[in-house]
Short mmCIF file of N, CA and C in Angstrom, two decimals:
data_model
loop_
_atom_site.label_atom_id
_atom_site.label_comp_id
_atom_site.label_asym_id
_atom_site.label_seq_id
_atom_site.Cartn_x
_atom_site.Cartn_y
_atom_site.Cartn_z
N ARG A 275 65.89 12.20 120.66
CA ARG A 275 65.16 12.52 121.86
C ARG A 275 66.12 12.57 123.03
N GLY A 276 65.88 13.45 123.96
CA GLY A 276 66.73 13.54 125.13
C GLY A 276 65.90 13.60 126.39
N PHE A 277 66.55 13.50 127.54
CA PHE A 277 65.88 13.65 128.81
C PHE A 277 66.91 14.03 129.84
N ARG A 278 66.44 14.53 130.94
CA ARG A 278 67.35 14.91 132.03
C ARG A 278 67.40 13.78 133.03
N SER A 279 68.59 13.53 133.52
CA SER A 279 68.76 12.47 134.50
C SER A 279 68.45 12.95 135.90
N GLY A 280 68.21 14.23 136.06
CA GLY A 280 67.99 14.77 137.39
C GLY A 280 69.28 15.23 138.02
N ALA A 281 70.35 15.32 137.24
CA ALA A 281 71.65 15.68 137.76
C ALA A 281 71.75 17.17 138.08
N GLY A 282 70.74 17.95 137.69
CA GLY A 282 70.74 19.37 138.01
C GLY A 282 71.92 20.09 137.41
N ASP A 283 72.54 20.97 138.20
CA ASP A 283 73.66 21.74 137.69
C ASP A 283 74.99 21.05 137.89
N ARG A 284 74.98 19.85 138.48
CA ARG A 284 76.25 19.13 138.59
C ARG A 284 76.74 18.84 137.19
N GLY A 285 78.04 18.63 137.06
CA GLY A 285 78.60 18.40 135.74
C GLY A 285 77.95 17.23 135.04
N VAL A 286 77.54 17.44 133.82
CA VAL A 286 76.97 16.35 133.04
C VAL A 286 77.61 16.35 131.67
N THR A 287 77.66 15.19 131.07
CA THR A 287 78.15 15.07 129.71
C THR A 287 77.08 14.39 128.90
N ASP A 288 77.07 14.66 127.62
CA ASP A 288 76.10 14.01 126.75
C ASP A 288 76.62 12.64 126.35
N GLY A 289 75.74 11.69 126.33
CA GLY A 289 76.05 10.37 125.82
C GLY A 289 75.02 10.05 124.76
N ALA A 290 75.32 9.12 123.89
CA ALA A 290 74.36 8.76 122.86
C ALA A 290 74.38 7.26 122.69
N SER A 291 73.24 6.72 122.39
CA SER A 291 73.11 5.30 122.14
C SER A 291 72.31 5.12 120.86
N ARG A 292 72.80 4.29 119.97
CA ARG A 292 72.07 4.01 118.74
C ARG A 292 71.12 2.87 119.01
N HIS A 293 69.82 3.11 118.77
CA HIS A 293 68.83 2.05 118.93
C HIS A 293 69.14 0.97 117.90
N ALA A 294 69.26 -0.26 118.34
CA ALA A 294 69.74 -1.35 117.51
C ALA A 294 68.88 -1.59 116.27
N ASP A 295 67.57 -1.44 116.39
CA ASP A 295 66.71 -1.76 115.25
C ASP A 295 66.47 -0.56 114.35
N ALA A 296 66.19 0.59 114.94
CA ALA A 296 65.78 1.73 114.15
C ALA A 296 66.94 2.61 113.72
N GLY A 297 68.12 2.44 114.31
CA GLY A 297 69.25 3.28 113.96
C GLY A 297 69.12 4.69 114.50
N GLU A 298 68.14 4.96 115.38
CA GLU A 298 67.96 6.29 115.93
C GLU A 298 68.93 6.51 117.08
N PHE A 299 69.34 7.76 117.29
CA PHE A 299 70.20 8.07 118.42
C PHE A 299 69.36 8.59 119.56
N VAL A 300 69.68 8.16 120.75
CA VAL A 300 69.01 8.61 121.95
C VAL A 300 70.05 9.36 122.76
N SER A 301 69.80 10.61 123.05
CA SER A 301 70.76 11.40 123.81
C SER A 301 70.31 11.48 125.26
N VAL A 302 71.27 11.30 126.15
CA VAL A 302 70.98 11.39 127.57
C VAL A 302 72.07 12.23 128.23
N GLU A 303 71.74 12.83 129.36
CA GLU A 303 72.73 13.56 130.12
C GLU A 303 73.10 12.71 131.32
N VAL A 304 74.40 12.53 131.51
CA VAL A 304 74.87 11.71 132.63
C VAL A 304 75.89 12.49 133.44
N PRO A 305 75.97 12.23 134.73
CA PRO A 305 76.97 12.89 135.56
C PRO A 305 78.38 12.57 135.08
N ASP A 306 79.31 13.52 135.31
CA ASP A 306 80.70 13.34 134.90
C ASP A 306 81.36 12.15 135.59
N ASP A 307 81.04 11.93 136.88
CA ASP A 307 81.71 10.85 137.58
C ASP A 307 81.14 9.50 137.15
N ALA A 308 81.97 8.49 137.26
CA ALA A 308 81.64 7.17 136.73
C ALA A 308 80.42 6.57 137.41
N VAL A 309 79.60 5.93 136.62
CA VAL A 309 78.46 5.17 137.11
C VAL A 309 78.75 3.72 136.77
N VAL A 310 78.60 2.85 137.75
CA VAL A 310 78.88 1.43 137.53
C VAL A 310 77.58 0.66 137.64
N ASP A 311 77.23 -0.02 136.57
CA ASP A 311 76.00 -0.80 136.50
C ASP A 311 76.33 -2.28 136.38
N ALA A 312 75.48 -3.11 136.96
CA ALA A 312 75.59 -4.55 136.81
C ALA A 312 74.39 -5.04 136.01
N LEU A 313 74.65 -5.90 135.04
CA LEU A 313 73.59 -6.53 134.27
C LEU A 313 73.58 -8.01 134.62
N VAL A 314 72.40 -8.53 134.97
CA VAL A 314 72.28 -9.95 135.31
C VAL A 314 71.15 -10.52 134.46
N ASP A 315 71.52 -11.33 133.47
CA ASP A 315 70.53 -11.94 132.58
C ASP A 315 71.13 -13.22 132.03
N ASP A 316 70.31 -14.24 131.84
CA ASP A 316 70.82 -15.49 131.31
C ASP A 316 70.79 -15.55 129.79
N ASP A 317 70.35 -14.48 129.13
CA ASP A 317 70.29 -14.40 127.67
C ASP A 317 71.47 -13.57 127.17
N PRO A 318 72.48 -14.19 126.55
CA PRO A 318 73.65 -13.44 126.08
C PRO A 318 73.31 -12.33 125.09
N GLY A 319 72.29 -12.54 124.26
CA GLY A 319 71.90 -11.51 123.29
C GLY A 319 71.37 -10.26 123.97
N ILE A 320 70.53 -10.43 124.98
CA ILE A 320 70.00 -9.30 125.75
C ILE A 320 71.14 -8.59 126.47
N LEU A 321 72.04 -9.37 127.08
CA LEU A 321 73.18 -8.77 127.78
C LEU A 321 74.01 -7.90 126.85
N GLN A 322 74.29 -8.41 125.67
CA GLN A 322 75.11 -7.67 124.71
C GLN A 322 74.42 -6.38 124.28
N LEU A 323 73.14 -6.45 123.98
CA LEU A 323 72.40 -5.27 123.55
C LEU A 323 72.35 -4.21 124.65
N LEU A 324 72.02 -4.62 125.87
CA LEU A 324 71.96 -3.67 126.98
C LEU A 324 73.33 -3.08 127.28
N GLN A 325 74.35 -3.91 127.23
CA GLN A 325 75.71 -3.44 127.47
C GLN A 325 76.10 -2.37 126.44
N LEU A 326 75.78 -2.60 125.18
CA LEU A 326 76.09 -1.61 124.13
C LEU A 326 75.40 -0.28 124.41
N HIS A 327 74.13 -0.32 124.74
CA HIS A 327 73.39 0.91 125.03
C HIS A 327 73.97 1.64 126.24
N LEU A 328 74.25 0.90 127.30
CA LEU A 328 74.75 1.53 128.53
C LEU A 328 76.16 2.07 128.36
N GLU A 329 77.02 1.32 127.70
CA GLU A 329 78.39 1.79 127.51
C GLU A 329 78.47 2.98 126.58
N ALA A 330 77.49 3.15 125.69
CA ALA A 330 77.47 4.29 124.79
C ALA A 330 77.13 5.59 125.51
N VAL A 331 76.54 5.50 126.70
CA VAL A 331 76.08 6.70 127.42
C VAL A 331 77.23 7.59 127.92
N PRO A 332 78.22 7.29 128.59
CA PRO A 332 78.86 6.02 128.91
C PRO A 332 78.70 5.65 130.38
N TYR A 333 78.23 4.45 130.62
CA TYR A 333 78.22 3.84 131.93
C TYR A 333 79.26 2.71 131.91
N ALA A 334 79.88 2.45 133.04
CA ALA A 334 80.73 1.27 133.18
C ALA A 334 79.80 0.10 133.49
N VAL A 335 79.95 -0.99 132.78
CA VAL A 335 79.01 -2.10 132.89
C VAL A 335 79.75 -3.40 133.20
N THR A 336 79.21 -4.14 134.13
CA THR A 336 79.68 -5.49 134.43
C THR A 336 78.55 -6.45 134.07
N VAL A 337 78.87 -7.45 133.27
CA VAL A 337 77.87 -8.39 132.77
C VAL A 337 78.03 -9.73 133.48
N THR A 338 76.91 -10.27 133.96
CA THR A 338 76.91 -11.60 134.56
C THR A 338 75.70 -12.36 134.05
N GLN A 339 75.83 -13.70 134.01
CA GLN A 339 74.74 -14.52 133.49
C GLN A 339 74.01 -15.33 134.54
N SER A 340 74.33 -15.09 135.81
CA SER A 340 73.64 -15.82 136.87
C SER A 340 73.70 -15.02 138.16
N GLY A 341 72.86 -15.40 139.09
CA GLY A 341 72.88 -14.76 140.39
C GLY A 341 74.20 -14.99 141.11
N GLU A 342 74.75 -16.19 140.99
CA GLU A 342 76.03 -16.50 141.66
C GLU A 342 77.16 -15.63 141.12
N GLU A 343 77.20 -15.46 139.78
CA GLU A 343 78.21 -14.57 139.19
C GLU A 343 78.03 -13.15 139.69
N ALA A 344 76.79 -12.69 139.76
CA ALA A 344 76.52 -11.32 140.21
C ALA A 344 76.94 -11.15 141.66
N LEU A 345 76.67 -12.13 142.50
CA LEU A 345 77.06 -12.05 143.91
C LEU A 345 78.58 -12.00 144.05
N ALA A 346 79.29 -12.74 143.22
CA ALA A 346 80.76 -12.70 143.24
C ALA A 346 81.25 -11.31 142.85
N GLU A 347 80.63 -10.70 141.84
CA GLU A 347 81.03 -9.36 141.40
C GLU A 347 80.74 -8.32 142.47
N VAL A 348 79.61 -8.46 143.17
CA VAL A 348 79.24 -7.51 144.21
C VAL A 348 80.25 -7.54 145.36
N SER A 349 80.93 -8.67 145.52
CA SER A 349 81.96 -8.77 146.55
C SER A 349 83.21 -7.98 146.17
N ARG A 350 83.39 -7.71 144.87
CA ARG A 350 84.59 -7.02 144.38
C ARG A 350 84.36 -5.57 143.99
N THR A 351 83.13 -5.21 143.62
CA THR A 351 82.85 -3.90 143.04
C THR A 351 81.62 -3.29 143.69
N VAL A 352 81.65 -1.99 143.92
CA VAL A 352 80.46 -1.29 144.41
C VAL A 352 79.68 -0.84 143.18
N PHE A 353 78.44 -1.28 143.11
CA PHE A 353 77.57 -0.93 142.00
C PHE A 353 76.55 0.11 142.45
N GLU A 354 76.15 0.95 141.53
CA GLU A 354 75.09 1.91 141.80
C GLU A 354 73.74 1.32 141.41
N VAL A 355 73.71 0.66 140.27
CA VAL A 355 72.46 0.11 139.74
C VAL A 355 72.70 -1.30 139.24
N ALA A 356 71.73 -2.18 139.48
CA ALA A 356 71.76 -3.52 138.91
C ALA A 356 70.47 -3.72 138.13
N ILE A 357 70.60 -4.23 136.93
CA ILE A 357 69.43 -4.60 136.12
C ILE A 357 69.40 -6.12 136.14
N VAL A 358 68.36 -6.68 136.76
CA VAL A 358 68.29 -8.12 137.02
C VAL A 358 67.07 -8.70 136.31
N ASP A 359 67.31 -9.77 135.54
CA ASP A 359 66.22 -10.47 134.88
C ASP A 359 65.37 -11.18 135.93
N LEU A 360 64.06 -11.16 135.75
CA LEU A 360 63.15 -11.81 136.69
C LEU A 360 63.36 -13.32 136.72
N ARG A 361 63.61 -13.90 135.54
CA ARG A 361 63.82 -15.34 135.44
C ARG A 361 65.23 -15.61 134.93
N LEU A 362 66.06 -16.10 135.81
CA LEU A 362 67.46 -16.41 135.48
C LEU A 362 67.63 -17.92 135.45
N GLY A 363 67.13 -18.55 134.39
CA GLY A 363 67.16 -20.01 134.37
C GLY A 363 66.33 -20.54 135.51
N GLU A 364 66.96 -21.27 136.41
CA GLU A 364 66.27 -21.82 137.58
C GLU A 364 66.20 -20.83 138.74
N GLU A 365 66.91 -19.71 138.63
CA GLU A 365 66.96 -18.73 139.71
C GLU A 365 65.81 -17.72 139.61
N ASP A 366 65.37 -17.25 140.75
CA ASP A 366 64.35 -16.22 140.84
C ASP A 366 65.06 -14.87 140.93
N GLY A 367 64.82 -13.99 139.97
CA GLY A 367 65.48 -12.70 139.94
C GLY A 367 65.21 -11.83 141.16
N ILE A 368 64.02 -11.96 141.74
CA ILE A 368 63.71 -11.18 142.95
C ILE A 368 64.57 -11.66 144.12
N GLU A 369 64.77 -12.97 144.22
CA GLU A 369 65.64 -13.49 145.27
C GLU A 369 67.09 -13.06 145.05
N VAL A 370 67.52 -13.06 143.79
CA VAL A 370 68.87 -12.59 143.46
C VAL A 370 68.99 -11.12 143.86
N MET A 371 67.98 -10.31 143.55
CA MET A 371 67.97 -8.89 143.93
C MET A 371 68.16 -8.74 145.43
N GLU A 372 67.40 -9.51 146.21
CA GLU A 372 67.48 -9.41 147.67
C GLU A 372 68.87 -9.79 148.17
N ARG A 373 69.47 -10.80 147.57
CA ARG A 373 70.82 -11.21 147.98
C ARG A 373 71.85 -10.14 147.61
N LEU A 374 71.69 -9.52 146.46
CA LEU A 374 72.59 -8.43 146.06
C LEU A 374 72.46 -7.25 147.01
N GLN A 375 71.22 -6.89 147.34
CA GLN A 375 70.98 -5.76 148.23
C GLN A 375 71.44 -6.06 149.65
N ALA A 376 71.42 -7.32 150.06
CA ALA A 376 71.93 -7.68 151.39
C ALA A 376 73.44 -7.45 151.45
N ARG A 377 74.12 -7.70 150.35
CA ARG A 377 75.57 -7.49 150.30
C ARG A 377 75.94 -6.03 150.07
N GLN A 378 75.08 -5.32 149.35
CA GLN A 378 75.31 -3.89 149.09
C GLN A 378 74.03 -3.12 149.39
N PRO A 379 73.81 -2.80 150.66
CA PRO A 379 72.62 -2.03 151.01
C PRO A 379 72.60 -0.71 150.23
N GLY A 380 71.45 -0.35 149.75
CA GLY A 380 71.32 0.87 148.97
C GLY A 380 71.45 0.65 147.47
N LEU A 381 71.83 -0.57 147.06
CA LEU A 381 71.92 -0.87 145.64
C LEU A 381 70.54 -0.69 145.02
N VAL A 382 70.46 0.05 143.94
CA VAL A 382 69.19 0.29 143.26
C VAL A 382 69.04 -0.77 142.17
N VAL A 383 67.91 -1.48 142.20
CA VAL A 383 67.70 -2.59 141.28
C VAL A 383 66.50 -2.34 140.38
N ILE A 384 66.71 -2.59 139.11
CA ILE A 384 65.62 -2.60 138.13
C ILE A 384 65.42 -4.05 137.74
N ILE A 385 64.20 -4.55 137.89
CA ILE A 385 63.87 -5.91 137.45
C ILE A 385 63.37 -5.81 136.01
N ALA A 386 63.92 -6.66 135.15
CA ALA A 386 63.52 -6.69 133.73
C ALA A 386 62.96 -8.07 133.43
N THR A 387 61.90 -8.11 132.64
CA THR A 387 61.30 -9.41 132.32
C THR A 387 60.52 -9.39 131.01
N ALA A 388 60.52 -10.53 130.38
CA ALA A 388 59.66 -10.75 129.22
C ALA A 388 58.38 -11.46 129.66
N HIS A 389 58.27 -11.74 130.95
CA HIS A 389 57.14 -12.49 131.50
C HIS A 389 56.42 -11.65 132.56
N ALA A 390 56.03 -10.45 132.19
CA ALA A 390 55.45 -9.52 133.15
C ALA A 390 54.04 -9.92 133.56
N THR A 391 53.82 -9.81 134.86
CA THR A 391 52.47 -9.94 135.42
C THR A 391 52.32 -8.85 136.47
N ILE A 392 51.10 -8.50 136.76
CA ILE A 392 50.87 -7.52 137.82
C ILE A 392 51.41 -8.05 139.14
N GLU A 393 51.22 -9.33 139.37
CA GLU A 393 51.67 -9.94 140.63
C GLU A 393 53.18 -9.85 140.78
N SER A 394 53.91 -10.15 139.69
CA SER A 394 55.38 -10.10 139.80
C SER A 394 55.88 -8.68 139.94
N ALA A 395 55.21 -7.73 139.31
CA ALA A 395 55.60 -6.31 139.45
C ALA A 395 55.39 -5.84 140.88
N VAL A 396 54.26 -6.19 141.46
CA VAL A 396 53.97 -5.80 142.85
C VAL A 396 54.96 -6.47 143.79
N ALA A 397 55.21 -7.77 143.59
CA ALA A 397 56.15 -8.49 144.45
C ALA A 397 57.55 -7.89 144.37
N ALA A 398 58.00 -7.57 143.17
CA ALA A 398 59.34 -7.00 142.99
C ALA A 398 59.45 -5.67 143.71
N THR A 399 58.44 -4.84 143.55
CA THR A 399 58.46 -3.51 144.17
C THR A 399 58.40 -3.62 145.69
N LYS A 400 57.52 -4.46 146.20
CA LYS A 400 57.40 -4.63 147.65
C LYS A 400 58.69 -5.17 148.27
N ARG A 401 59.41 -5.98 147.51
CA ARG A 401 60.62 -6.61 148.05
C ARG A 401 61.88 -5.80 147.76
N GLY A 402 61.74 -4.60 147.17
CA GLY A 402 62.90 -3.73 147.07
C GLY A 402 63.32 -3.24 145.71
N ALA A 403 62.62 -3.63 144.65
CA ALA A 403 62.99 -3.15 143.31
C ALA A 403 62.63 -1.68 143.18
N PHE A 404 63.52 -0.92 142.57
CA PHE A 404 63.27 0.49 142.30
C PHE A 404 62.31 0.63 141.11
N ASP A 405 62.47 -0.25 140.13
CA ASP A 405 61.66 -0.17 138.92
C ASP A 405 61.50 -1.58 138.36
N TYR A 406 60.56 -1.71 137.42
CA TYR A 406 60.21 -2.99 136.82
C TYR A 406 59.93 -2.69 135.35
N VAL A 407 60.69 -3.29 134.44
CA VAL A 407 60.51 -3.02 133.02
C VAL A 407 60.22 -4.32 132.28
N THR A 408 59.43 -4.20 131.24
CA THR A 408 59.11 -5.37 130.44
C THR A 408 59.92 -5.37 129.15
N LYS A 409 60.35 -6.57 128.76
CA LYS A 409 61.09 -6.76 127.51
C LYS A 409 60.08 -7.13 126.43
N PRO A 410 60.29 -6.75 125.22
CA PRO A 410 61.35 -5.86 124.78
C PRO A 410 61.02 -4.42 125.17
N PHE A 411 62.05 -3.61 125.31
CA PHE A 411 61.82 -2.21 125.64
C PHE A 411 62.57 -1.33 124.67
N GLU A 412 62.08 -0.14 124.52
CA GLU A 412 62.68 0.85 123.63
C GLU A 412 63.90 1.45 124.33
N ALA A 413 64.97 1.66 123.58
CA ALA A 413 66.25 2.10 124.15
C ALA A 413 66.12 3.38 124.97
N GLY A 414 65.42 4.37 124.45
CA GLY A 414 65.30 5.64 125.16
C GLY A 414 64.61 5.50 126.50
N GLU A 415 63.55 4.73 126.54
CA GLU A 415 62.83 4.50 127.79
C GLU A 415 63.70 3.74 128.78
N PHE A 416 64.41 2.74 128.31
CA PHE A 416 65.31 1.97 129.17
C PHE A 416 66.39 2.88 129.77
N LEU A 417 67.04 3.67 128.94
CA LEU A 417 68.10 4.57 129.42
C LEU A 417 67.54 5.61 130.39
N HIS A 418 66.34 6.06 130.15
CA HIS A 418 65.70 7.01 131.07
C HIS A 418 65.51 6.37 132.45
N ARG A 419 65.06 5.14 132.47
CA ARG A 419 64.85 4.44 133.74
C ARG A 419 66.17 4.22 134.47
N VAL A 420 67.21 3.89 133.73
CA VAL A 420 68.53 3.71 134.35
C VAL A 420 69.02 5.04 134.93
N ALA A 421 68.84 6.13 134.19
CA ALA A 421 69.27 7.44 134.69
C ALA A 421 68.51 7.81 135.98
N ARG A 422 67.23 7.50 136.03
CA ARG A 422 66.45 7.75 137.26
C ARG A 422 66.97 6.91 138.41
N ALA A 423 67.33 5.66 138.12
CA ALA A 423 67.86 4.77 139.15
C ALA A 423 69.20 5.28 139.67
N VAL A 424 70.05 5.75 138.78
CA VAL A 424 71.35 6.32 139.18
C VAL A 424 71.13 7.52 140.09
N GLU A 425 70.21 8.38 139.72
CA GLU A 425 69.94 9.55 140.54
C GLU A 425 69.39 9.15 141.91
N ALA A 426 68.55 8.13 141.96
CA ALA A 426 68.03 7.64 143.24
C ALA A 426 69.18 7.13 144.11
N TRP A 427 70.13 6.39 143.52
CA TRP A 427 71.28 5.89 144.27
C TRP A 427 72.08 7.06 144.84
N ARG A 428 72.33 8.05 144.01
CA ARG A 428 73.11 9.22 144.46
C ARG A 428 72.40 9.97 145.58
N LEU A 429 71.11 10.15 145.44
CA LEU A 429 70.36 10.86 146.49
C LEU A 429 70.41 10.08 147.80
N ARG A 430 70.27 8.76 147.74
CA ARG A 430 70.34 7.93 148.94
C ARG A 430 71.69 8.09 149.63
N HIS A 431 72.75 8.15 148.83
CA HIS A 431 74.09 8.23 149.42
C HIS A 431 74.44 9.64 149.89
N GLU A 432 73.80 10.65 149.31
CA GLU A 432 74.01 12.02 149.78
C GLU A 432 73.42 12.21 151.16
N VAL A 433 72.29 11.56 151.42
CA VAL A 433 71.65 11.70 152.73
C VAL A 433 72.10 10.62 153.71
N GLY A 434 73.02 9.75 153.27
CA GLY A 434 73.61 8.77 154.15
C GLY A 434 72.77 7.58 154.49
N GLU A 435 71.90 7.15 153.59
CA GLU A 435 71.09 5.94 153.84
C GLU A 435 71.95 4.72 153.88
#
């Protein structure tokens, strides 16, 4: 299965990710220039799986296991997209998102959670999340959401937000 990232006629390359369970390949189109994503999750298994999918596209990925680690990375690297777990141990993922966005205005954040509620989805969106995904998620849908987030970041920066 494939989808368009919204990159239009700008240079795109095909990337592929093998779904870990089904062995299926998911094809996506990504812009030629590098995309840098941050993953923030306290579950090493989830981090590894997401990193494999994203790097196969290929996205450059920085992995952190806490909000503090993510904030340190944001001080060193400009990220286009951050995927932040809603529950990071004792940390609130929405608060981590807000702190990341305060350091990098325009950062596009996807909140991911295995503990989805309508209330948390509304709160995340109202407080600045671009998207909200529930775990477990299918690889193709996840990559599609990341591609949409990347395109949103690029559009924001083209118009100078």
